[in-house]
Amino acid sequence: MADSNTKSTVELVVSLVQVLSVVVGVYLSVQSFNHTRDKETEARHAEAEARRLEAERPFRELRRTVYLEAVKTAAVIATPEGRTAEELGKARRRFRELYIAELSMVEGRDVEARMVALASAVDADLGNLNQSQAAALQLARALGQGYRGEIPSDGAGTSSR
């Protein structure tokens, strides 16, 4: 009888070890699957972010180029000492072009507000746009939205200019 109790205990332990092995194996398989899935998701997100940044690069380069030209033009206008009337006239004309068109296409709201402030300080009439200038401004904004892939909503394009 002791032999049969020992045999039953051994069989019970062996059965328990087998069940635990299966449970641990299933648990580890699920954990491995989840870990792999999470890593794949992270990789997809990283790849999507890299694609997004690459797609935005031309816009950022255009913005940088236009911002640099705006800064140079503003510097000429803001420091008229030692400059010829022709230089100042060209700078004012270029500033107006940037103000109405190119810069409006790429600028953020903060830059727009600063541009309006500088325009008011430099040339009070600069804010008074004629019909064709206002149309060019609206076109530049719409092109900028399209370039960035934005969908304009009703009332889009209204701003301080």
Short mmCIF file of N, CA and C in Angstrom, two decimals, residues 5-130:
data_model
loop_
_atom_site.label_atom_id
_atom_site.label_comp_id
_atom_site.label_asym_id
_atom_site.label_seq_id
_atom_site.Cartn_x
_atom_site.Cartn_y
_atom_site.Cartn_z
N ASN A 5 0.78 4.38 -2.64
CA ASN A 5 0.71 5.80 -2.24
C ASN A 5 1.88 6.57 -2.84
N THR A 6 3.05 5.97 -2.81
CA THR A 6 4.24 6.61 -3.35
C THR A 6 4.08 6.77 -4.86
N LYS A 7 3.54 5.70 -5.50
CA LYS A 7 3.35 5.76 -6.94
C LYS A 7 2.33 6.83 -7.29
N SER A 8 1.23 6.93 -6.54
CA SER A 8 0.23 7.96 -6.80
C SER A 8 0.80 9.35 -6.58
N THR A 9 1.61 9.51 -5.56
CA THR A 9 2.22 10.81 -5.29
C THR A 9 3.18 11.18 -6.42
N VAL A 10 3.96 10.23 -6.87
CA VAL A 10 4.91 10.48 -7.96
C VAL A 10 4.13 10.82 -9.23
N GLU A 11 3.07 10.07 -9.52
CA GLU A 11 2.25 10.35 -10.70
C GLU A 11 1.61 11.73 -10.60
N LEU A 12 1.17 12.08 -9.41
CA LEU A 12 0.57 13.40 -9.18
C LEU A 12 1.59 14.51 -9.42
N VAL A 13 2.79 14.31 -8.90
CA VAL A 13 3.86 15.31 -9.07
C VAL A 13 4.23 15.42 -10.55
N VAL A 14 4.36 14.28 -11.22
CA VAL A 14 4.71 14.29 -12.64
C VAL A 14 3.61 14.99 -13.44
N SER A 15 2.36 14.70 -13.15
CA SER A 15 1.24 15.34 -13.84
C SER A 15 1.24 16.85 -13.59
N LEU A 16 1.49 17.23 -12.35
CA LEU A 16 1.54 18.64 -11.98
C LEU A 16 2.67 19.36 -12.72
N VAL A 17 3.83 18.71 -12.79
CA VAL A 17 4.98 19.30 -13.50
C VAL A 17 4.64 19.44 -14.99
N GLN A 18 3.97 18.45 -15.56
CA GLN A 18 3.59 18.54 -16.97
C GLN A 18 2.62 19.70 -17.21
N VAL A 19 1.63 19.81 -16.37
CA VAL A 19 0.65 20.90 -16.51
C VAL A 19 1.34 22.25 -16.34
N LEU A 20 2.20 22.37 -15.32
CA LEU A 20 2.92 23.63 -15.10
C LEU A 20 3.82 23.95 -16.29
N SER A 21 4.45 22.94 -16.86
CA SER A 21 5.31 23.16 -18.03
C SER A 21 4.50 23.70 -19.20
N VAL A 22 3.33 23.14 -19.42
CA VAL A 22 2.47 23.61 -20.50
C VAL A 22 2.02 25.04 -20.23
N VAL A 23 1.59 25.33 -19.01
CA VAL A 23 1.13 26.67 -18.65
C VAL A 23 2.26 27.68 -18.81
N VAL A 24 3.44 27.36 -18.30
CA VAL A 24 4.60 28.27 -18.42
C VAL A 24 4.96 28.45 -19.89
N GLY A 25 4.92 27.38 -20.66
CA GLY A 25 5.22 27.47 -22.10
C GLY A 25 4.24 28.37 -22.82
N VAL A 26 2.96 28.22 -22.53
CA VAL A 26 1.94 29.08 -23.14
C VAL A 26 2.15 30.53 -22.72
N TYR A 27 2.40 30.75 -21.44
CA TYR A 27 2.63 32.10 -20.93
C TYR A 27 3.83 32.75 -21.63
N LEU A 28 4.94 32.02 -21.74
CA LEU A 28 6.13 32.56 -22.39
C LEU A 28 5.88 32.82 -23.87
N SER A 29 5.11 31.96 -24.52
CA SER A 29 4.79 32.16 -25.93
C SER A 29 3.96 33.43 -26.11
N VAL A 30 2.98 33.63 -25.25
CA VAL A 30 2.14 34.84 -25.32
C VAL A 30 2.99 36.08 -25.06
N GLN A 31 3.86 36.02 -24.06
CA GLN A 31 4.74 37.16 -23.75
C GLN A 31 5.66 37.46 -24.93
N SER A 32 6.21 36.43 -25.53
CA SER A 32 7.10 36.61 -26.68
C SER A 32 6.34 37.22 -27.85
N PHE A 33 5.13 36.72 -28.09
CA PHE A 33 4.30 37.26 -29.16
C PHE A 33 4.00 38.74 -28.92
N ASN A 34 3.59 39.07 -27.70
CA ASN A 34 3.27 40.47 -27.37
C ASN A 34 4.50 41.36 -27.51
N HIS A 35 5.64 40.88 -27.06
CA HIS A 35 6.87 41.66 -27.15
C HIS A 35 7.22 41.92 -28.62
N THR A 36 7.12 40.88 -29.44
CA THR A 36 7.42 41.02 -30.87
C THR A 36 6.44 41.98 -31.52
N ARG A 37 5.17 41.85 -31.19
CA ARG A 37 4.16 42.74 -31.75
C ARG A 37 4.42 44.19 -31.34
N ASP A 38 4.77 44.42 -30.07
CA ASP A 38 5.08 45.77 -29.60
C ASP A 38 6.29 46.34 -30.33
N LYS A 39 7.32 45.53 -30.52
CA LYS A 39 8.51 45.99 -31.24
C LYS A 39 8.17 46.33 -32.69
N GLU A 40 7.34 45.51 -33.32
CA GLU A 40 6.93 45.80 -34.70
C GLU A 40 6.12 47.08 -34.77
N THR A 41 5.25 47.29 -33.79
CA THR A 41 4.46 48.53 -33.74
C THR A 41 5.36 49.73 -33.57
N GLU A 42 6.33 49.63 -32.67
CA GLU A 42 7.28 50.73 -32.47
C GLU A 42 8.07 51.00 -33.75
N ALA A 43 8.46 49.94 -34.43
CA ALA A 43 9.22 50.11 -35.68
C ALA A 43 8.36 50.78 -36.74
N ARG A 44 7.09 50.41 -36.83
CA ARG A 44 6.18 51.04 -37.79
C ARG A 44 5.99 52.52 -37.46
N HIS A 45 5.84 52.83 -36.16
CA HIS A 45 5.69 54.24 -35.76
C HIS A 45 6.96 55.03 -36.08
N ALA A 46 8.11 54.45 -35.81
CA ALA A 46 9.37 55.14 -36.10
C ALA A 46 9.52 55.35 -37.61
N GLU A 47 9.14 54.36 -38.38
CA GLU A 47 9.23 54.48 -39.84
C GLU A 47 8.25 55.55 -40.35
N ALA A 48 7.05 55.57 -39.79
CA ALA A 48 6.06 56.59 -40.19
C ALA A 48 6.56 57.99 -39.83
N GLU A 49 7.15 58.13 -38.67
CA GLU A 49 7.70 59.43 -38.25
C GLU A 49 8.83 59.85 -39.18
N ALA A 50 9.68 58.91 -39.55
CA ALA A 50 10.78 59.22 -40.48
C ALA A 50 10.23 59.64 -41.84
N ARG A 51 9.20 58.95 -42.32
CA ARG A 51 8.58 59.33 -43.59
C ARG A 51 7.94 60.71 -43.49
N ARG A 52 7.29 61.00 -42.36
CA ARG A 52 6.66 62.30 -42.17
C ARG A 52 7.70 63.41 -42.19
N LEU A 53 8.80 63.19 -41.47
CA LEU A 53 9.87 64.20 -41.46
C LEU A 53 10.47 64.38 -42.84
N GLU A 54 10.65 63.30 -43.56
CA GLU A 54 11.20 63.39 -44.91
C GLU A 54 10.23 64.13 -45.83
N ALA A 55 8.95 63.89 -45.68
CA ALA A 55 7.95 64.58 -46.50
C ALA A 55 7.90 66.07 -46.18
N GLU A 56 8.16 66.43 -44.93
CA GLU A 56 8.12 67.84 -44.52
C GLU A 56 9.41 68.58 -44.87
N ARG A 57 10.46 67.86 -45.21
CA ARG A 57 11.75 68.50 -45.43
C ARG A 57 11.71 69.59 -46.50
N PRO A 58 11.09 69.38 -47.67
CA PRO A 58 11.06 70.46 -48.66
C PRO A 58 10.36 71.72 -48.12
N PHE A 59 9.29 71.53 -47.36
CA PHE A 59 8.59 72.68 -46.79
C PHE A 59 9.49 73.41 -45.79
N ARG A 60 10.17 72.65 -44.93
CA ARG A 60 11.05 73.29 -43.95
C ARG A 60 12.20 74.02 -44.63
N GLU A 61 12.72 73.45 -45.71
CA GLU A 61 13.80 74.12 -46.45
C GLU A 61 13.29 75.40 -47.11
N LEU A 62 12.11 75.33 -47.70
CA LEU A 62 11.51 76.53 -48.30
C LEU A 62 11.28 77.59 -47.23
N ARG A 63 10.74 77.17 -46.10
CA ARG A 63 10.49 78.10 -44.99
C ARG A 63 11.80 78.74 -44.54
N ARG A 64 12.83 77.95 -44.38
CA ARG A 64 14.12 78.48 -43.94
C ARG A 64 14.65 79.50 -44.94
N THR A 65 14.55 79.19 -46.23
CA THR A 65 15.02 80.10 -47.27
C THR A 65 14.26 81.42 -47.25
N VAL A 66 12.94 81.33 -47.16
CA VAL A 66 12.12 82.54 -47.15
C VAL A 66 12.35 83.33 -45.86
N TYR A 67 12.46 82.65 -44.74
CA TYR A 67 12.73 83.34 -43.47
C TYR A 67 14.07 84.08 -43.54
N LEU A 68 15.07 83.43 -44.11
CA LEU A 68 16.38 84.06 -44.21
C LEU A 68 16.31 85.32 -45.08
N GLU A 69 15.60 85.22 -46.19
CA GLU A 69 15.46 86.40 -47.04
C GLU A 69 14.67 87.50 -46.33
N ALA A 70 13.64 87.13 -45.58
CA ALA A 70 12.87 88.12 -44.84
C ALA A 70 13.74 88.82 -43.80
N VAL A 71 14.58 88.06 -43.13
CA VAL A 71 15.46 88.66 -42.12
C VAL A 71 16.45 89.61 -42.77
N LYS A 72 17.03 89.20 -43.88
CA LYS A 72 17.99 90.07 -44.58
C LYS A 72 17.31 91.35 -45.06
N THR A 73 16.12 91.22 -45.62
CA THR A 73 15.39 92.38 -46.11
C THR A 73 14.99 93.29 -44.96
N ALA A 74 14.53 92.70 -43.87
CA ALA A 74 14.16 93.50 -42.70
C ALA A 74 15.38 94.22 -42.13
N ALA A 75 16.53 93.59 -42.17
CA ALA A 75 17.75 94.22 -41.66
C ALA A 75 18.11 95.45 -42.49
N VAL A 76 17.96 95.36 -43.79
CA VAL A 76 18.25 96.52 -44.65
C VAL A 76 17.28 97.66 -44.32
N ILE A 77 16.01 97.33 -44.19
CA ILE A 77 15.00 98.36 -43.92
C ILE A 77 15.18 98.95 -42.53
N ALA A 78 15.51 98.12 -41.56
CA ALA A 78 15.62 98.58 -40.17
C ALA A 78 16.90 99.38 -39.92
N THR A 79 17.89 99.22 -40.77
CA THR A 79 19.15 99.97 -40.61
C THR A 79 19.44 100.75 -41.88
N PRO A 80 18.72 101.84 -42.10
CA PRO A 80 18.87 102.59 -43.35
C PRO A 80 20.16 103.42 -43.44
N GLU A 81 20.83 103.61 -42.31
CA GLU A 81 22.03 104.44 -42.31
C GLU A 81 23.06 103.88 -43.28
N GLY A 82 23.59 104.77 -44.14
CA GLY A 82 24.64 104.38 -45.06
C GLY A 82 24.13 103.64 -46.29
N ARG A 83 22.85 103.53 -46.46
CA ARG A 83 22.29 102.82 -47.62
C ARG A 83 21.75 103.85 -48.61
N THR A 84 21.80 103.49 -49.87
CA THR A 84 21.29 104.39 -50.90
C THR A 84 19.77 104.29 -50.94
N ALA A 85 19.16 105.29 -51.54
CA ALA A 85 17.70 105.29 -51.70
C ALA A 85 17.28 104.10 -52.57
N GLU A 86 18.13 103.75 -53.53
CA GLU A 86 17.82 102.61 -54.39
C GLU A 86 17.82 101.30 -53.59
N GLU A 87 18.81 101.12 -52.72
CA GLU A 87 18.87 99.92 -51.86
C GLU A 87 17.63 99.83 -50.98
N LEU A 88 17.29 100.95 -50.36
CA LEU A 88 16.12 100.96 -49.48
C LEU A 88 14.84 100.70 -50.27
N GLY A 89 14.74 101.28 -51.45
CA GLY A 89 13.55 101.06 -52.29
C GLY A 89 13.42 99.60 -52.68
N LYS A 90 14.53 98.98 -53.07
CA LYS A 90 14.51 97.55 -53.42
C LYS A 90 14.12 96.70 -52.22
N ALA A 91 14.68 97.06 -51.06
CA ALA A 91 14.39 96.28 -49.85
C ALA A 91 12.91 96.41 -49.47
N ARG A 92 12.38 97.62 -49.56
CA ARG A 92 10.95 97.82 -49.24
C ARG A 92 10.06 97.04 -50.23
N ARG A 93 10.43 97.11 -51.49
CA ARG A 93 9.66 96.39 -52.51
C ARG A 93 9.72 94.87 -52.24
N ARG A 94 10.91 94.38 -51.94
CA ARG A 94 11.05 92.94 -51.67
C ARG A 94 10.33 92.55 -50.39
N PHE A 95 10.36 93.44 -49.39
CA PHE A 95 9.65 93.18 -48.14
C PHE A 95 8.16 93.04 -48.42
N ARG A 96 7.62 93.94 -49.24
CA ARG A 96 6.19 93.88 -49.58
C ARG A 96 5.89 92.57 -50.31
N GLU A 97 6.76 92.17 -51.22
CA GLU A 97 6.55 90.90 -51.93
C GLU A 97 6.54 89.72 -50.96
N LEU A 98 7.50 89.70 -50.08
CA LEU A 98 7.55 88.64 -49.07
C LEU A 98 6.31 88.68 -48.18
N TYR A 99 5.94 89.88 -47.77
CA TYR A 99 4.81 90.10 -46.87
C TYR A 99 3.52 89.59 -47.49
N ILE A 100 3.33 89.88 -48.77
CA ILE A 100 2.08 89.54 -49.44
C ILE A 100 2.05 88.10 -49.93
N ALA A 101 3.17 87.58 -50.37
CA ALA A 101 3.12 86.29 -51.04
C ALA A 101 3.96 85.21 -50.38
N GLU A 102 5.25 85.20 -50.65
CA GLU A 102 6.08 84.05 -50.29
C GLU A 102 6.06 83.72 -48.80
N LEU A 103 6.22 84.73 -47.98
CA LEU A 103 6.26 84.47 -46.54
C LEU A 103 4.90 84.00 -46.03
N SER A 104 3.83 84.53 -46.62
CA SER A 104 2.49 84.13 -46.21
C SER A 104 2.24 82.65 -46.47
N MET A 105 2.98 82.10 -47.41
CA MET A 105 2.79 80.69 -47.75
C MET A 105 3.41 79.76 -46.72
N VAL A 106 4.45 80.21 -46.02
CA VAL A 106 5.19 79.29 -45.15
C VAL A 106 5.23 79.70 -43.69
N GLU A 107 4.82 80.91 -43.37
CA GLU A 107 5.01 81.42 -42.02
C GLU A 107 4.03 80.83 -41.02
N GLY A 108 4.47 80.77 -39.77
CA GLY A 108 3.60 80.41 -38.67
C GLY A 108 2.91 81.67 -38.14
N ARG A 109 1.97 81.51 -37.25
CA ARG A 109 1.20 82.65 -36.73
C ARG A 109 2.08 83.65 -35.99
N ASP A 110 3.05 83.18 -35.24
CA ASP A 110 3.92 84.10 -34.50
C ASP A 110 4.75 84.94 -35.46
N VAL A 111 5.27 84.30 -36.49
CA VAL A 111 6.06 85.03 -37.50
C VAL A 111 5.16 86.03 -38.21
N GLU A 112 3.94 85.64 -38.51
CA GLU A 112 3.00 86.54 -39.17
C GLU A 112 2.77 87.79 -38.31
N ALA A 113 2.56 87.59 -37.02
CA ALA A 113 2.32 88.74 -36.13
C ALA A 113 3.54 89.66 -36.10
N ARG A 114 4.72 89.09 -36.06
CA ARG A 114 5.95 89.91 -36.05
C ARG A 114 6.14 90.63 -37.38
N MET A 115 5.78 89.97 -38.46
CA MET A 115 5.89 90.60 -39.78
C MET A 115 4.93 91.78 -39.87
N VAL A 116 3.72 91.62 -39.37
CA VAL A 116 2.75 92.71 -39.36
C VAL A 116 3.27 93.87 -38.53
N ALA A 117 3.85 93.57 -37.38
CA ALA A 117 4.40 94.63 -36.51
C ALA A 117 5.53 95.38 -37.22
N LEU A 118 6.41 94.65 -37.86
CA LEU A 118 7.52 95.31 -38.57
C LEU A 118 6.97 96.12 -39.74
N ALA A 119 6.01 95.57 -40.46
CA ALA A 119 5.43 96.29 -41.59
C ALA A 119 4.81 97.60 -41.12
N SER A 120 4.12 97.58 -40.01
CA SER A 120 3.51 98.80 -39.47
C SER A 120 4.57 99.82 -39.08
N ALA A 121 5.66 99.35 -38.52
CA ALA A 121 6.73 100.26 -38.11
C ALA A 121 7.48 100.82 -39.31
N VAL A 122 7.62 100.04 -40.34
CA VAL A 122 8.41 100.44 -41.51
C VAL A 122 7.60 101.27 -42.49
N ASP A 123 6.39 100.82 -42.75
CA ASP A 123 5.57 101.47 -43.78
C ASP A 123 4.11 101.30 -43.38
N ALA A 124 3.51 102.38 -42.90
CA ALA A 124 2.13 102.32 -42.41
C ALA A 124 1.17 101.88 -43.51
N ASP A 125 1.50 102.18 -44.76
CA ASP A 125 0.62 101.81 -45.88
C ASP A 125 0.75 100.35 -46.27
N LEU A 126 1.74 99.67 -45.76
CA LEU A 126 1.97 98.29 -46.14
C LEU A 126 0.79 97.39 -45.77
N GLY A 127 0.13 97.70 -44.68
CA GLY A 127 -1.02 96.91 -44.26
C GLY A 127 -2.26 97.17 -45.09
N ASN A 128 -2.26 98.26 -45.85
CA ASN A 128 -3.41 98.59 -46.70
C ASN A 128 -3.21 97.94 -48.07
N LEU A 129 -3.74 96.78 -48.22
CA LEU A 129 -3.55 96.02 -49.46
C LEU A 129 -4.64 96.36 -50.46
N ASN A 130 -4.24 96.50 -51.73
CA ASN A 130 -5.26 96.67 -52.76
C ASN A 130 -5.86 95.30 -53.06
#
